[in-house]
XYZ file of C-alpha atoms in Angstrom:
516
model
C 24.484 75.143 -5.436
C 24.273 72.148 -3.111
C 21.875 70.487 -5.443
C 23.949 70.836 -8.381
C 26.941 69.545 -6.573
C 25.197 66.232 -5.335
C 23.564 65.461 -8.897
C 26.988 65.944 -10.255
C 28.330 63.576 -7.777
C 25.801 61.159 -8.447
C 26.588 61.275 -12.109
C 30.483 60.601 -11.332
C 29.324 57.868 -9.249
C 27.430 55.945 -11.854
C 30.252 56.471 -14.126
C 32.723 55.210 -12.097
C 30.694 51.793 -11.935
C 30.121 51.640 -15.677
C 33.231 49.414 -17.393
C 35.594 51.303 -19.917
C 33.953 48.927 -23.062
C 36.196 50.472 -25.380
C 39.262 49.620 -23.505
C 38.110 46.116 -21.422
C 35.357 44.515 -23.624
C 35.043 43.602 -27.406
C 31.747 41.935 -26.844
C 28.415 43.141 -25.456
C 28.446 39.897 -23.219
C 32.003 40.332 -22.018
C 30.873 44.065 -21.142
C 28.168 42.900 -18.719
C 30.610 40.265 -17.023
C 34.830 41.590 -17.364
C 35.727 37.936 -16.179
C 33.717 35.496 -18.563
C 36.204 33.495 -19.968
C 39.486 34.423 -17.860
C 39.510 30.618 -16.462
C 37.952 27.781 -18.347
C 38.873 24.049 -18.770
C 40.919 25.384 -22.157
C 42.750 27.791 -20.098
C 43.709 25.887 -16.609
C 46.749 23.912 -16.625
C 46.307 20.873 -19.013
C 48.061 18.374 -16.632
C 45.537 18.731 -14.031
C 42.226 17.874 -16.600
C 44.812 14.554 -17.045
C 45.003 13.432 -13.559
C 42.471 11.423 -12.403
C 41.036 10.180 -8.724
C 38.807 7.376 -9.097
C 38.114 6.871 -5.139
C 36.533 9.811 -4.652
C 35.274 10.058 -8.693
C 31.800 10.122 -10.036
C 30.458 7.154 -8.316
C 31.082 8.723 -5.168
C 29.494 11.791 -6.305
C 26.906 10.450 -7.415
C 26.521 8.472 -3.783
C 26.555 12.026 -1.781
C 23.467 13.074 -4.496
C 21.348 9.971 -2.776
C 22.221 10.553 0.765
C 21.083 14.296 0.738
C 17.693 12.500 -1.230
C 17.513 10.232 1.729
C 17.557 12.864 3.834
C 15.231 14.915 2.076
C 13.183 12.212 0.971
C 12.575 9.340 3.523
C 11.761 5.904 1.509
C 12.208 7.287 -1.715
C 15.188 4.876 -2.487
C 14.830 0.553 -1.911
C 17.791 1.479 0.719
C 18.056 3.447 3.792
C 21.695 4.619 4.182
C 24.768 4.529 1.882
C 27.195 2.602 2.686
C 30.911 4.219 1.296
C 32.952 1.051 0.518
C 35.183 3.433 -1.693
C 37.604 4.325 0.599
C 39.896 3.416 3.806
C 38.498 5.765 6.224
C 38.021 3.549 9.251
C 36.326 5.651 11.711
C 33.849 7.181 8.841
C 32.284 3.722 9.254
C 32.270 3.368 12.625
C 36.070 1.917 14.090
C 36.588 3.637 17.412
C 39.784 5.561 18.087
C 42.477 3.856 20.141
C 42.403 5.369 23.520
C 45.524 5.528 24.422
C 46.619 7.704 21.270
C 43.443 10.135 22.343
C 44.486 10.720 25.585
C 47.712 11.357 24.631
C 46.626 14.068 21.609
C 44.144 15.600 24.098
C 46.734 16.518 27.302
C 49.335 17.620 24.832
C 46.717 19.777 22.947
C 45.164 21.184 26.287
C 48.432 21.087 29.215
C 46.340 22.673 31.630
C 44.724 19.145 32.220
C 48.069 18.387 33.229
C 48.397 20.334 36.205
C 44.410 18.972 37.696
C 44.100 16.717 39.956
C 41.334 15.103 38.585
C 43.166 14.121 35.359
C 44.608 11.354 37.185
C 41.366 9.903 37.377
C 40.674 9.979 33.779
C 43.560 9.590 32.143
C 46.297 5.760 32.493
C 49.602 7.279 34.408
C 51.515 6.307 30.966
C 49.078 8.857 28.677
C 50.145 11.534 31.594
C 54.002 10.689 31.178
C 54.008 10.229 27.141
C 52.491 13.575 26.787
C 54.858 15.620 28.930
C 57.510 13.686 27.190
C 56.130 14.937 23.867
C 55.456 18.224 25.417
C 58.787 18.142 26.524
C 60.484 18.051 23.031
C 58.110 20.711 21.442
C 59.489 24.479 21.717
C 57.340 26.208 23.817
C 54.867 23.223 24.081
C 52.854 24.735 21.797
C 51.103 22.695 19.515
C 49.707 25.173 17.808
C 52.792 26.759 16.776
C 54.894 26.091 13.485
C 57.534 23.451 13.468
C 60.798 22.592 12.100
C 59.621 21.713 8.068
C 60.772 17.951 8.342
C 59.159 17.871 11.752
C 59.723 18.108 15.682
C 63.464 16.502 15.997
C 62.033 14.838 19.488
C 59.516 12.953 17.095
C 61.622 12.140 14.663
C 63.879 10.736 17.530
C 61.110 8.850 18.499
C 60.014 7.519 15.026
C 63.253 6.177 14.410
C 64.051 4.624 17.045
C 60.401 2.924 16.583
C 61.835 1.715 13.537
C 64.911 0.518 14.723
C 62.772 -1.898 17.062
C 60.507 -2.526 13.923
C 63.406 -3.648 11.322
C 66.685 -4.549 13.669
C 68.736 -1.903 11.958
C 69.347 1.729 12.925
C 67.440 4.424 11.720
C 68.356 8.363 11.441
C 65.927 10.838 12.607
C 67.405 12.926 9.990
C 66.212 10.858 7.534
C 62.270 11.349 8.535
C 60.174 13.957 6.876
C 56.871 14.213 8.455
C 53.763 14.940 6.622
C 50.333 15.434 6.510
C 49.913 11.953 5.613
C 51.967 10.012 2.924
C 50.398 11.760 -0.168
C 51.877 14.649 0.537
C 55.391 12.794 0.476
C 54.630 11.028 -2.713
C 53.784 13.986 -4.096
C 57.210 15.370 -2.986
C 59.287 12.488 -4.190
C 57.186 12.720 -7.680
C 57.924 16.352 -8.190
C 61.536 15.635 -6.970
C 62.191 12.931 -9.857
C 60.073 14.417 -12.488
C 61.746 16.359 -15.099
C 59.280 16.007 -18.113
C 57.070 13.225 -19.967
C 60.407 11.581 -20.315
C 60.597 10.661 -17.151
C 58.693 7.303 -16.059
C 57.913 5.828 -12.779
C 56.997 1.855 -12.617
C 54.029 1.445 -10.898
C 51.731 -1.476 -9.994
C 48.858 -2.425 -12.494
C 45.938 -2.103 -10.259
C 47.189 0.852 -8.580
C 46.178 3.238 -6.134
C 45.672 6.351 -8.312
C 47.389 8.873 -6.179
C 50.357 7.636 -8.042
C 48.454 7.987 -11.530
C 47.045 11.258 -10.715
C 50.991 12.416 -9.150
C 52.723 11.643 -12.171
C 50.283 13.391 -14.108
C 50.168 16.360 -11.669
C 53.656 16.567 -12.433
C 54.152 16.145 -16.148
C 55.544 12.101 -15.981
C 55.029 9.305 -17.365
C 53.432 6.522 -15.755
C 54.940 3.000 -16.862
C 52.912 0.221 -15.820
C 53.789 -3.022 -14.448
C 51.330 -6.058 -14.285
C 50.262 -7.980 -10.784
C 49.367 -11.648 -11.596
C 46.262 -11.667 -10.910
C 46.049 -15.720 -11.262
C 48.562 -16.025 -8.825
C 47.250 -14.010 -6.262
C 48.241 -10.920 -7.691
C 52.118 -11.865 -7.392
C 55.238 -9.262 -8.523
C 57.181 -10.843 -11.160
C 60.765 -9.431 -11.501
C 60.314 -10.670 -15.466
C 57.528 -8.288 -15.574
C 59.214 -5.821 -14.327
C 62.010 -6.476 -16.708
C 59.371 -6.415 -19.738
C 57.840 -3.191 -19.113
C 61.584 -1.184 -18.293
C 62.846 -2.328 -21.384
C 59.819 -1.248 -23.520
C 59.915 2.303 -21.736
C 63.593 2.792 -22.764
C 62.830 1.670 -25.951
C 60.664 4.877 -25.956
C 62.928 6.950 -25.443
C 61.789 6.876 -21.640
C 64.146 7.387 -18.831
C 62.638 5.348 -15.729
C 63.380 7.361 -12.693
C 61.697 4.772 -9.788
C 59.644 1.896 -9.289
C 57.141 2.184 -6.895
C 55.851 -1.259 -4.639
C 52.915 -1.190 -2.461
C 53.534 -3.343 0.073
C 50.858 -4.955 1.323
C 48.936 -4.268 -1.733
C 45.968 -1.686 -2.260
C 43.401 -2.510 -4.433
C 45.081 -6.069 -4.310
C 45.653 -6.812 -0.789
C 49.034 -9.259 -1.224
C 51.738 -9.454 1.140
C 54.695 -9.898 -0.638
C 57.058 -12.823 0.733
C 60.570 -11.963 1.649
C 62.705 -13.783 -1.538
C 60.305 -11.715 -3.883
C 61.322 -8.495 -1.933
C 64.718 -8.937 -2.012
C 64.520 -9.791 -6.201
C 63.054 -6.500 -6.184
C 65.987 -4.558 -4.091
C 68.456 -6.206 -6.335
C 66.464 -4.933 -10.022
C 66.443 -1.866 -8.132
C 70.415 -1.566 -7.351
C 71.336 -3.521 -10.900
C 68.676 -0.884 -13.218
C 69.791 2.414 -11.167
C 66.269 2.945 -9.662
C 64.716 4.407 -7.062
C 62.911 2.569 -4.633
C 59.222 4.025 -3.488
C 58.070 1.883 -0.929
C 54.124 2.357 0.037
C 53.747 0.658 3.881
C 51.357 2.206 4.987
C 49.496 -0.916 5.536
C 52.002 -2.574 7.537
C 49.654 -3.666 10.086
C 47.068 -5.118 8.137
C 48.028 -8.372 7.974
C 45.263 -11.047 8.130
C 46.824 -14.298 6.934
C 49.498 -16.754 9.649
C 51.672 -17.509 6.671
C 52.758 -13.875 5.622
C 54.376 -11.051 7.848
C 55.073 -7.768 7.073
C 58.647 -7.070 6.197
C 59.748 -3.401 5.683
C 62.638 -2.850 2.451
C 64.592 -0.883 4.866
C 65.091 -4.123 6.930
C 65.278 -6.043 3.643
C 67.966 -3.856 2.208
C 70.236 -3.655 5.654
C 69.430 -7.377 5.532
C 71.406 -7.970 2.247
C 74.274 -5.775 3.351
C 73.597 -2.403 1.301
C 73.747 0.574 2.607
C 72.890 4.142 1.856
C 75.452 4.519 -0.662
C 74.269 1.043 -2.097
C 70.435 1.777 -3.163
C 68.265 5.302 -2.772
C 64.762 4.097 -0.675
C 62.000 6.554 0.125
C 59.580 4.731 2.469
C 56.034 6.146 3.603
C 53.245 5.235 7.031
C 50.936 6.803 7.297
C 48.526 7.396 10.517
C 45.190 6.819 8.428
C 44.873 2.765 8.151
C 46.670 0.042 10.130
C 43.894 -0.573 13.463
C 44.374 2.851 13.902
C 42.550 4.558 11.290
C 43.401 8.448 12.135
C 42.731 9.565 8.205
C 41.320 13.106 9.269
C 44.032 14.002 11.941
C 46.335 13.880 8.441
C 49.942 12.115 9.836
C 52.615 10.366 8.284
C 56.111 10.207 6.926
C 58.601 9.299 4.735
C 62.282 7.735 5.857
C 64.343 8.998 2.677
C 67.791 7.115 2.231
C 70.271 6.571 -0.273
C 70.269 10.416 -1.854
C 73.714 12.798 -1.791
C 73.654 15.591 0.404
C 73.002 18.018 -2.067
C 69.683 16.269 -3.036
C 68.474 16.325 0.344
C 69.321 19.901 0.524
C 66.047 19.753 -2.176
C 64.230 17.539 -0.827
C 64.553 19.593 2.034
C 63.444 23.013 0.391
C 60.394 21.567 -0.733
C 59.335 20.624 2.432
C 60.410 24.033 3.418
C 57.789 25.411 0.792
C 54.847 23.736 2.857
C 56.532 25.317 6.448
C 55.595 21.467 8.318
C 52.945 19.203 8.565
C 50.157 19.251 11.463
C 51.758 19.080 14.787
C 48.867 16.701 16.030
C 49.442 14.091 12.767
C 53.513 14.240 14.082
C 52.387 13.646 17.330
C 50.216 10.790 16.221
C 53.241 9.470 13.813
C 55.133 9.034 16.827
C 52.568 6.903 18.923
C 51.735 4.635 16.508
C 55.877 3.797 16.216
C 56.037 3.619 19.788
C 52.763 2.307 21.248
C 52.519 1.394 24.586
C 54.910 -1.619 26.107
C 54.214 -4.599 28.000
C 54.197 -3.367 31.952
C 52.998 -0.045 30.891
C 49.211 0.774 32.652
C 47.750 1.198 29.065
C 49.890 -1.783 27.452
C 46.490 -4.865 28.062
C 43.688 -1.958 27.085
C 45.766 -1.383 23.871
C 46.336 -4.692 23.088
C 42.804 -5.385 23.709
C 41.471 -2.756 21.407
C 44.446 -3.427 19.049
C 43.581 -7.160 18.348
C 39.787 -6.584 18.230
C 40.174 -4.155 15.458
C 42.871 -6.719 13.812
C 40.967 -9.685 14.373
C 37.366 -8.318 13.083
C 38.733 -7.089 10.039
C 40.490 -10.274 9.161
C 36.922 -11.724 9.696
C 35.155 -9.453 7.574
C 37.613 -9.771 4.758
C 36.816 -13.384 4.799
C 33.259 -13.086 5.115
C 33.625 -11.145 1.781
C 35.638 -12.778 0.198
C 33.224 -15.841 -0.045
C 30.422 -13.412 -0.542
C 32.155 -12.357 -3.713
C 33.717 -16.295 -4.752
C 29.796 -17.534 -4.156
C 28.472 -15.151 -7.172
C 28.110 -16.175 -10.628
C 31.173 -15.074 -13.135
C 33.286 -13.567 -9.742
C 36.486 -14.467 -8.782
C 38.037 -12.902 -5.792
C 41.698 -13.635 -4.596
C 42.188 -13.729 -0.842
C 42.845 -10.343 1.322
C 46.258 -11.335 2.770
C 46.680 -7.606 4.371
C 45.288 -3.927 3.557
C 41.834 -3.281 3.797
C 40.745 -4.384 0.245
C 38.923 -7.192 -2.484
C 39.421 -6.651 -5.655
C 37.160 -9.233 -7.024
C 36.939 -9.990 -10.975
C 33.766 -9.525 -12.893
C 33.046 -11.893 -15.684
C 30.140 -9.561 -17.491
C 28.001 -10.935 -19.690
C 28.035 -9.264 -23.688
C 24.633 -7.498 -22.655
C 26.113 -5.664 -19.815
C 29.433 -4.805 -21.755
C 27.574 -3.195 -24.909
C 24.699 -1.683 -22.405
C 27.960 0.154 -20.913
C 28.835 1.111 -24.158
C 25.639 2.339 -25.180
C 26.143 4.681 -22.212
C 29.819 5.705 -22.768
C 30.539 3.930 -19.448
C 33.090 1.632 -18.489
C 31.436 -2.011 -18.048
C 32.687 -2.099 -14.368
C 32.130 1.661 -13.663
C 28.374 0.470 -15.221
C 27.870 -2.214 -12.644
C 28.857 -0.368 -9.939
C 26.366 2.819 -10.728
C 23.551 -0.222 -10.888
C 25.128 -1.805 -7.520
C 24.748 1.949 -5.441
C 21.265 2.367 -7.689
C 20.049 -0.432 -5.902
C 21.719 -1.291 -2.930
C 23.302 2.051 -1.461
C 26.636 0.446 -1.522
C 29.371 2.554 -2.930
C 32.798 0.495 -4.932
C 34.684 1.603 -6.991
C 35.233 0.079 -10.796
C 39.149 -1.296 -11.414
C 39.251 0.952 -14.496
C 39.839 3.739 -11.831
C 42.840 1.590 -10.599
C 43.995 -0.085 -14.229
C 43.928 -3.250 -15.182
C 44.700 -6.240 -17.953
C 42.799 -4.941 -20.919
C 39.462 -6.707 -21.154
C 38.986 -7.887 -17.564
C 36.882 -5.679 -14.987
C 36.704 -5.565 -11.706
C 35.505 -3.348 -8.913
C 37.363 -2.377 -5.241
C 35.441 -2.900 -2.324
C 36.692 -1.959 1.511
C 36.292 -4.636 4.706
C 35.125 -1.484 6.509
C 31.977 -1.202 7.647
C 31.285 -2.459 10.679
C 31.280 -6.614 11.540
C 27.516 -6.341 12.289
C 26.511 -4.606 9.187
C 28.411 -7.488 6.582
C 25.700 -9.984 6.653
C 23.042 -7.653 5.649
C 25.632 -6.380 2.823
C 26.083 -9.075 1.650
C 22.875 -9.891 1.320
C 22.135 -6.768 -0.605
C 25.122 -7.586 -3.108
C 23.912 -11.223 -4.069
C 20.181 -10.305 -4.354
C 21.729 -7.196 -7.024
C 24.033 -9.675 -8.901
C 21.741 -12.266 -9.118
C 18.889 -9.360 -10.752
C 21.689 -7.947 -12.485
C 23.025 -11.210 -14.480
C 19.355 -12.223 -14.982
C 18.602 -8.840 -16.654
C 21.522 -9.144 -19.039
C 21.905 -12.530 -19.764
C 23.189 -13.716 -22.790
């Protein structure tokens, strides 16, 4: 009787594992696997197979295939690292983290280090004080815990009143929504103003494709405006003018225009008069104003400073009922370079109360950022002063950063003016070239033969041969029939000489090969 009842128990068990066919299947295959076909590129959301990331797109795929071959086989490429030129990620190639900042993240992550003795050693008095300040303002001083969804109101506090020192005007901590990062806020702001494909946003021609890949996340319509390239990629308010009227001639209602200020892939600073041109097309077309800063403190040039369109709108006497202005920082570039600890904000002015009230809700949606990237948002507004014990070892480590990358952007600059059929105009601020290839007809119909973009064709041969990783301007846009390729001032000062040597010996193979 036992027997019987196992076997029969077996038999109920096998059963149970078989699939219904007649009810799940109508195919043999689809009986051996129930979820073949529940999720394929035809069936996932169409707007995301539309947006597009060129920084971290093929090329750099293809890079992370060689480095694991380096690793696994030693000598098997003319190179013996790659060298990711792709992206701003400072301290990926090797720029230290600014001390003061660290200390400060580490006592507020760990208090008990506040309460040793021996801390006082290791740590400058004014790390000690700024983090039980911070502490101070953070319920429960937990910085593990979740915080209010725009942010810890003592950091906010602190933000604005760093940008009240920054612009000369007042700033509401009510106004800040922290983030991790600014793409997160762009994001916000693009799903805040997009209704459907009828809805356009002006952005730069070259770009930096978060905005691209945004819009199209979100169902918009990107409407492009052209830098002048031959004038050192300069904003021209007729552009502008051009390209809105041909959008509403579409049937397109343009929602924003979004400046990056100073550039990226470009690398302008854009001079106060043209700024203000801009605020006033903003105010007289009913637009939004998306202002990109996160590169505020890359400046490299004496003739240019950075001037935020907050200032430049208090400036010319309008107020929040006068112009609506998102702004975004972000902790990842500047000389601090934090891109993994994921901090940043946006300063959102100019929209009613009931649109904040939504703007609000979707940062609700999210619960808050990281309370380390917050924490970080509000050192780099408020860095040490001068008297403070840290205030000469910032400064010091500040200025090194500053001043080395200023050299290495000129250092490739010429690098890139000194090869045949390159042009390359002048990095006035972010971390960027974005030189201009002049490809011979060879190249251009070997990229073709391919199905590759010319640029996106040089810059597989570049990495091929060299291990150095850019990324082609068709990723960014650009005038039709020109090409040109992004390349960061990153890598460390001692490591551009042998770079560049590695870039002229490939052009100079590369134009011989395919010379007309």
């Amino acid at each position: 009787m036992r027997r019987f009842a196992t076997e029969r128990a077996k038999r109920l068990l096998l059963a149970s594992r078989s699939p219904p066919s007649a009810f799940l299947c109508s195919s043999p295959a689809a009986a051996m696997d129930p979820a073949a076909g529940v999720v394929t590129v035809d069936t996932i959301n169409p707007k995301v197979l539309k947006c597009e990331y060129a920084v971290r797109g093929e090329i750099v795929s293809h890079a992370q295939r060689l480095q694991q071959e380096l690793q696994n086989k030693p000598g098997f490429h003319p190179f013996d690292e790659i060298l990711y030129c792709n992206i701003g990620n400072p301290q990926s190639l090797g720029q230290p983290p600014v001390t003061f900042f660290r200390e400060v993240l580490a006592l507020c992550d760990h208090p008990p280090l506040l309460d040793k003795s021996e801390t006082h050693a290791l740590f400058s008095a004014d790390a000690i004080a700024r983090a039980w300040q911070i502490l101070d303002v953070i319920p429960g001083r937990a910085t593990g815990a979740y915080s209010h969804s725009q942010g810890i109101k003592g950091l906010r506090d602190a933000i604005a009143a760093g940008i009240a020192d920054r612009d000369g005007f007042p700033a509401n901590p009510d106004d800040i929504f922290l983030t991790d990062g600014a793409s997160p806020a762009v994001h916000m702001m693009m799903q805040l103003l997009t209704r459907s494909e009828k809805d356009g946003i002006l952005c730069p021609i070259p770009q930096y494709p978060l905005y691209s890949a945004s819009i199209a996340l979100h169902g918009g319509s990107l409407v492009p405006y052209y830098l002048d390239e031959s004038t050192g990629w300069g904003l021209e308010i007729s552009e502008l003018k051009k390209q809105l009227e041909d959008a509403r001639s579409k049937g397109i209602t343009v929602r924003a225009l979004v400046v990056i200020n100073p550039g990226n892939p470009t690398g302008q600073v854009l001079a106060e008069e043209n700024q203000r041109e801009i605020v006033n097309f903003c105010k007289n077309q009913g637009l939004v104003l998306l202002a990109d800063e996160v590169y505020q403190e890359n400046i490299y040039v004496d003739d240019k400073k950075f001037n935020s369109f907050k200032k430049i709108t208090r400036s010319m006497g309008y107020g929040d009922d006068d112009i609506p202005l998102v702004s975004f920082q972000s902790v990842s570039k500047g000389y601090y370079g934090e891109c993994g600890k994921r901090g940043g904000y946006m300063e959102v002015t100019g929209f009613n109360a009931e649109v904040r009230e939504q703007i609000y809700k979707v940062a609700s949606v999210n619960l808050c950022s990281n309370i380390s990237g917050q924490i970080l948002a509000s050192l780099v507004m408020n860095p040490p002063n001068v008297g403070d014990e840290s205030y000469e070892s910032f400064s010091a480590e500040k200025n090194a950063i500053l001043s080395s990358l200023a050299r290495r952007a000129k250092a490739l600059e010429d690098a890139f003016n000194s090869l045949e059929g390159v042009t390359c105009n002048k990095a006035e601020g972010a971390m960027y070239l974005f030189p201009r290839l002049r490809l011979p007809q060879k190249a251009i119909s070997a990229a073709k033969a391919v199905n590759a973009a010319p640029d996106a064709f040089y810059a597989r041969r570049l990495l091929d041969a060299t291990g150095i990783v850019v990324v082609p301007g068709s990723g960014f846009g650009q005038v039709p029939g020109t090409w040109h390729v992004r390349c960061t001032i990153l890598p460390q000062e001692d490591k551009i000489p042998a770079i560049i040597s590695r870039l002229k010996a490939f052009h100079e193979a590369f134009m011989e090969e395919f010379h007309d």
